[in-house]
Short mmCIF file of C-alpha atoms in Angstrom, two decimals:
data_model
loop_
_atom_site.label_atom_id
_atom_site.label_comp_id
_atom_site.label_asym_id
_atom_site.label_seq_id
_atom_site.Cartn_x
_atom_site.Cartn_y
_atom_site.Cartn_z
CA UNK A 1 3.46 -45.71 44.23
CA UNK A 2 6.97 -45.07 43.03
CA UNK A 3 6.55 -47.22 39.86
CA UNK A 4 3.40 -45.39 38.84
CA UNK A 5 5.18 -42.10 39.41
CA UNK A 6 8.09 -43.20 37.25
CA UNK A 7 5.73 -44.44 34.57
CA UNK A 8 4.03 -41.12 34.42
CA UNK A 9 7.15 -39.16 34.35
CA UNK A 10 8.60 -41.49 31.50
CA UNK A 11 5.33 -40.93 29.60
CA UNK A 12 5.54 -37.20 30.03
CA UNK A 13 9.15 -36.97 28.79
CA UNK A 14 8.64 -39.25 25.74
CA UNK A 15 5.56 -37.27 24.85
CA UNK A 16 7.52 -34.03 25.06
CA UNK A 17 10.20 -35.40 22.77
CA UNK A 18 7.53 -36.63 20.21
CA UNK A 19 6.03 -33.17 20.55
CA UNK A 20 9.22 -31.35 19.88
CA UNK A 21 9.97 -33.55 16.76
CA UNK A 22 6.52 -33.02 15.31
CA UNK A 23 6.21 -29.30 16.25
CA UNK A 24 7.12 -28.13 12.87
CA UNK A 25 6.06 -29.46 9.55
CA UNK A 26 8.28 -29.60 6.59
CA UNK A 27 6.58 -26.31 5.15
CA UNK A 28 7.43 -24.45 8.34
CA UNK A 29 4.06 -24.60 10.13
CA UNK A 30 3.61 -25.38 13.86
CA UNK A 31 0.67 -27.37 15.29
CA UNK A 32 -1.39 -24.30 15.91
CA UNK A 33 -1.04 -23.16 12.40
CA UNK A 34 1.73 -20.46 13.00
CA UNK A 35 4.82 -20.19 11.27
CA UNK A 36 8.01 -20.26 13.45
CA UNK A 37 8.32 -16.42 13.17
CA UNK A 38 4.81 -15.60 13.82
CA UNK A 39 3.66 -14.58 17.31
CA UNK A 40 0.06 -15.23 18.60
CA UNK A 41 -2.58 -12.44 18.19
CA UNK A 42 -2.44 -9.50 20.59
CA UNK A 43 -5.42 -8.17 22.34
CA UNK A 44 -5.15 -5.39 25.11
CA UNK A 45 -7.24 -3.03 27.13
CA UNK A 46 -5.91 0.03 29.12
CA UNK A 47 -7.85 1.81 31.89
CA UNK A 48 -10.76 0.61 34.08
CA UNK A 49 -13.06 3.35 33.81
CA UNK A 50 -13.22 3.77 37.33
CA UNK A 51 -14.18 0.29 38.03
CA UNK A 52 -11.06 -0.32 40.37
CA UNK A 53 -9.20 2.00 42.69
CA UNK A 54 -5.83 1.35 40.85
CA UNK A 55 -3.97 4.42 39.41
CA UNK A 56 -3.15 2.20 36.22
CA UNK A 57 -4.87 -0.74 35.03
CA UNK A 58 -4.14 -2.81 32.00
CA UNK A 59 -5.20 -6.33 30.49
CA UNK A 60 -2.94 -8.04 27.93
CA UNK A 61 -3.61 -11.02 25.96
CA UNK A 62 -1.20 -13.17 23.94
CA UNK A 63 -3.39 -15.67 22.19
CA UNK A 64 -4.91 -17.52 24.92
CA UNK A 65 -2.56 -16.21 27.63
CA UNK A 66 -3.97 -13.67 29.76
CA UNK A 67 -2.52 -11.15 32.24
CA UNK A 68 -3.86 -8.28 34.45
CA UNK A 69 -1.82 -5.60 36.10
CA UNK A 70 -2.41 -2.95 38.68
CA UNK A 71 -0.41 0.16 39.58
CA UNK A 72 -0.91 2.11 42.80
CA UNK A 73 1.11 5.35 43.31
CA UNK A 74 3.33 7.23 43.41
CA UNK A 75 2.25 7.45 47.11
CA UNK A 76 3.50 7.99 50.51
CA UNK A 77 5.66 5.22 51.62
CA UNK A 78 4.32 3.20 54.60
CA UNK A 79 7.42 2.29 56.19
CA UNK A 80 10.56 3.98 56.87
CA UNK A 81 12.65 1.39 55.40
CA UNK A 82 10.89 1.76 52.18
CA UNK A 83 11.90 5.52 52.03
CA UNK A 84 14.74 6.43 49.28
CA UNK A 85 15.68 10.16 49.41
CA UNK A 86 16.43 10.51 45.75
CA UNK A 87 13.90 8.40 44.07
CA UNK A 88 10.71 6.34 44.39
CA UNK A 89 10.87 2.54 45.25
CA UNK A 90 9.07 0.10 43.25
CA UNK A 91 7.59 -3.34 44.51
CA UNK A 92 6.37 -5.99 42.26
CA UNK A 93 4.13 -9.09 43.03
CA UNK A 94 3.11 -11.77 40.40
CA UNK A 95 0.80 -14.46 40.88
CA UNK A 96 -0.93 -17.02 38.79
CA UNK A 97 -4.59 -17.74 39.19
CA UNK A 98 -5.46 -21.36 40.34
CA UNK A 99 -7.84 -21.60 37.34
CA UNK A 100 -5.04 -20.42 34.80
CA UNK A 101 -3.99 -23.90 33.64
CA UNK A 102 -5.81 -27.25 33.29
CA UNK A 103 -3.72 -28.52 36.25
CA UNK A 104 -5.46 -26.10 38.51
CA UNK A 105 -1.97 -25.35 40.31
CA UNK A 106 -2.33 -22.13 42.31
CA UNK A 107 0.84 -19.93 42.26
CA UNK A 108 0.47 -17.31 44.96
CA UNK A 109 2.70 -14.42 45.58
CA UNK A 110 4.78 -16.62 48.15
CA UNK A 111 6.24 -19.46 46.06
CA UNK A 112 9.79 -19.75 45.05
CA UNK A 113 9.26 -19.29 41.20
CA UNK A 114 6.77 -16.44 41.55
CA UNK A 115 9.11 -14.52 43.87
CA UNK A 116 11.85 -15.06 41.39
CA UNK A 117 9.80 -13.85 38.52
CA UNK A 118 8.50 -10.96 40.46
CA UNK A 119 12.16 -9.90 40.84
CA UNK A 120 12.65 -10.15 37.17
CA UNK A 121 9.93 -7.87 36.50
CA UNK A 122 10.93 -5.49 39.35
CA UNK A 123 14.19 -4.94 38.08
CA UNK A 124 13.22 -4.59 34.47
CA UNK A 125 10.98 -1.65 35.31
CA UNK A 126 13.38 -0.16 37.82
CA UNK A 127 15.72 0.55 34.75
CA UNK A 128 12.74 1.72 32.64
CA UNK A 129 10.80 4.03 35.02
CA UNK A 130 11.99 7.52 35.87
CA UNK A 131 11.81 6.91 39.56
CA UNK A 132 13.94 9.77 40.38
CA UNK A 133 11.17 12.31 39.60
CA UNK A 134 9.20 10.77 42.70
CA UNK A 135 11.76 10.91 45.75
CA UNK A 136 10.62 9.48 49.03
CA UNK A 137 7.57 7.87 47.44
CA UNK A 138 6.38 4.31 46.69
CA UNK A 139 4.98 2.51 43.53
CA UNK A 140 3.40 -0.88 43.61
CA UNK A 141 2.66 -3.22 40.83
CA UNK A 142 0.43 -6.18 41.19
CA UNK A 143 0.22 -8.56 38.21
CA UNK A 144 -2.11 -11.76 37.93
CA UNK A 145 -1.90 -14.36 35.18
CA UNK A 146 -5.32 -15.39 34.56
CA UNK A 147 -4.87 -17.81 31.73
CA UNK A 148 -1.47 -19.54 31.43
CA UNK A 149 -1.25 -20.76 27.86
CA UNK A 150 2.42 -20.14 27.37
CA UNK A 151 4.36 -16.78 27.61
CA UNK A 152 2.95 -15.82 31.02
CA UNK A 153 5.90 -13.74 32.16
CA UNK A 154 6.07 -12.01 28.96
CA UNK A 155 2.38 -11.29 29.07
CA UNK A 156 2.88 -9.98 32.54
CA UNK A 157 5.64 -7.57 31.54
CA UNK A 158 3.52 -6.28 28.66
CA UNK A 159 0.48 -5.81 30.93
CA UNK A 160 2.63 -3.91 33.45
CA UNK A 161 4.02 -1.59 30.71
CA UNK A 162 0.41 -0.62 29.78
CA UNK A 163 -0.66 -0.12 33.45
CA UNK A 164 2.47 2.26 33.99
CA UNK A 165 1.43 4.06 30.87
CA UNK A 166 -2.31 4.38 32.29
CA UNK A 167 -1.07 5.61 35.62
CA UNK A 168 0.85 8.31 33.92
CA UNK A 169 4.28 7.36 35.24
CA UNK A 170 7.00 8.37 32.71
CA UNK A 171 9.20 5.82 31.33
CA UNK A 172 12.45 6.00 29.28
CA UNK A 173 10.93 3.72 26.62
CA UNK A 174 8.28 1.24 25.96
CA UNK A 175 9.14 -1.98 27.55
CA UNK A 176 7.97 -4.97 25.62
CA UNK A 177 8.55 -8.66 26.19
CA UNK A 178 8.53 -11.96 24.25
CA UNK A 179 9.71 -15.58 24.34
CA UNK A 180 11.43 -17.56 21.72
CA UNK A 181 12.41 -21.27 21.91
CA UNK A 182 13.72 -24.43 19.93
CA UNK A 183 11.13 -26.60 18.51
CA UNK A 184 13.05 -29.66 17.51
CA UNK A 185 16.07 -28.05 15.58
CA UNK A 186 14.27 -24.98 14.66
CA UNK A 187 14.03 -21.80 16.62
CA UNK A 188 10.40 -20.29 16.99
CA UNK A 189 9.01 -17.34 18.42
CA UNK A 190 6.26 -16.99 21.43
CA UNK A 191 6.00 -20.72 22.44
CA UNK A 192 2.55 -21.96 23.38
CA UNK A 193 2.20 -24.02 26.70
CA UNK A 194 2.44 -27.15 24.80
CA UNK A 195 5.39 -25.85 22.93
CA UNK A 196 7.34 -24.79 26.19
CA UNK A 197 6.46 -28.41 27.88
CA UNK A 198 8.33 -29.96 24.95
CA UNK A 199 11.52 -29.33 26.90
CA UNK A 200 13.49 -27.47 24.32
CA UNK A 201 15.86 -24.45 25.16
CA UNK A 202 13.86 -21.11 25.68
CA UNK A 203 14.89 -17.56 26.18
CA UNK A 204 12.69 -14.60 27.64
CA UNK A 205 13.58 -11.27 26.60
CA UNK A 206 12.28 -7.75 27.45
CA UNK A 207 13.70 -4.79 25.58
CA UNK A 208 13.21 -0.85 25.58
CA UNK A 209 11.84 -0.90 22.04
CA UNK A 210 13.11 2.57 20.97
CA UNK A 211 16.66 1.97 21.77
CA UNK A 212 16.52 -1.69 21.08
CA UNK A 213 18.13 -2.28 24.59
CA UNK A 214 17.84 -5.50 26.40
CA UNK A 215 16.50 -5.03 29.90
CA UNK A 216 15.78 -8.68 30.73
CA UNK A 217 17.23 -11.96 29.45
CA UNK A 218 16.57 -15.24 30.91
CA UNK A 219 17.52 -18.57 29.33
CA UNK A 220 15.93 -21.86 30.45
CA UNK A 221 17.78 -25.16 29.60
CA UNK A 222 20.86 -25.50 27.64
CA UNK A 223 20.94 -23.80 24.13
CA UNK A 224 22.56 -25.88 21.52
CA UNK A 225 25.76 -24.67 20.04
CA UNK A 226 25.33 -22.00 17.50
CA UNK A 227 21.67 -21.51 18.27
CA UNK A 228 21.59 -18.71 20.63
CA UNK A 229 21.86 -15.86 18.23
CA UNK A 230 18.91 -17.30 16.26
CA UNK A 231 16.81 -17.42 19.41
CA UNK A 232 17.95 -13.96 20.49
CA UNK A 233 17.08 -12.64 17.20
CA UNK A 234 13.69 -14.45 17.22
CA UNK A 235 12.85 -12.99 20.52
CA UNK A 236 13.86 -9.47 19.51
CA UNK A 237 11.64 -9.58 16.28
CA UNK A 238 8.81 -10.75 18.59
CA UNK A 239 9.19 -7.85 20.85
CA UNK A 240 9.10 -5.49 17.93
CA UNK A 241 6.00 -6.92 16.59
CA UNK A 242 4.14 -6.94 19.80
CA UNK A 243 5.28 -3.30 20.53
CA UNK A 244 3.50 -2.26 17.34
CA UNK A 245 0.17 -3.60 18.61
CA UNK A 246 0.92 -2.11 22.10
CA UNK A 247 1.44 1.45 20.57
CA UNK A 248 -1.76 1.25 18.77
CA UNK A 249 -3.67 0.23 22.01
CA UNK A 250 -2.07 3.14 23.85
CA UNK A 251 -2.89 5.63 21.07
CA UNK A 252 -6.38 4.53 20.83
CA UNK A 253 -6.79 4.85 24.71
CA UNK A 254 -5.33 8.28 24.51
CA UNK A 255 -7.76 9.36 21.79
CA UNK A 256 -10.58 7.83 23.66
CA UNK A 257 -9.60 9.94 26.85
CA UNK A 258 -9.02 13.27 24.74
CA UNK A 259 -12.42 12.69 23.22
CA UNK A 260 -14.15 12.17 26.48
CA UNK A 261 -12.36 15.36 28.03
CA UNK A 262 -13.54 17.38 24.95
CA UNK A 263 -17.15 16.18 25.04
CA UNK A 264 -17.24 17.07 28.87
CA UNK A 265 -16.06 20.49 28.24
CA UNK A 266 -18.46 21.16 25.51
CA UNK A 267 -21.48 20.00 27.66
CA UNK A 268 -22.31 17.00 25.42
CA UNK A 269 -23.36 13.79 26.96
CA UNK A 270 -20.89 10.72 26.39
#
């Protein structure tokens, strides 16, 4: 009934407000034990070892949030409308698995929110990839969020960066994304799902890390006066911290590939 729905809505709102007020202790710790300037742990994997047909493959985990990215191409465009004579065209699809959240809500590629966020990712990488090196061709990116425990879009962008690197596609710089938001009156980095649901102002940022050039900046909810710069700086610091972990992952992947090729040339079994 309408009354029961209203009661549920009020309960959700008040619980969100209470969570926001209790999100940071006087000592500066959040409910999950992190400090406000501390991102969740990063774990990533690059390359499928031939287990899938994608030209580039990567898994990126930010805490319990997990995204997997597949890159296909460059390849011949299937439709004439997709051909651009002086560069490659990039298409991106983002979806969320039905089991990604406790609510079990499936967000496929066709719903409005997924389409909007797919466009964010596409535009971010159109400015980062050297598409002019592959004229009259097509590149496809498919990203799926397997676990959505906060920062799903940031994880998707980071997974895509690693997948593009695995595919050998040249980029102007490493693209890294992170979120930041208000917990009560304090800005915090890399919000969890519970912190996102508290209803405070949030920003999502993607940067070209070397030049520190912002390629994506999305703001949700109204940012309190005087707090935007703090949120901006928090998100930028998060991008820099995550970038360091992604570089380590890419170096390890390159070293493994080099070791494998060396072993094959010498005739050793791997």
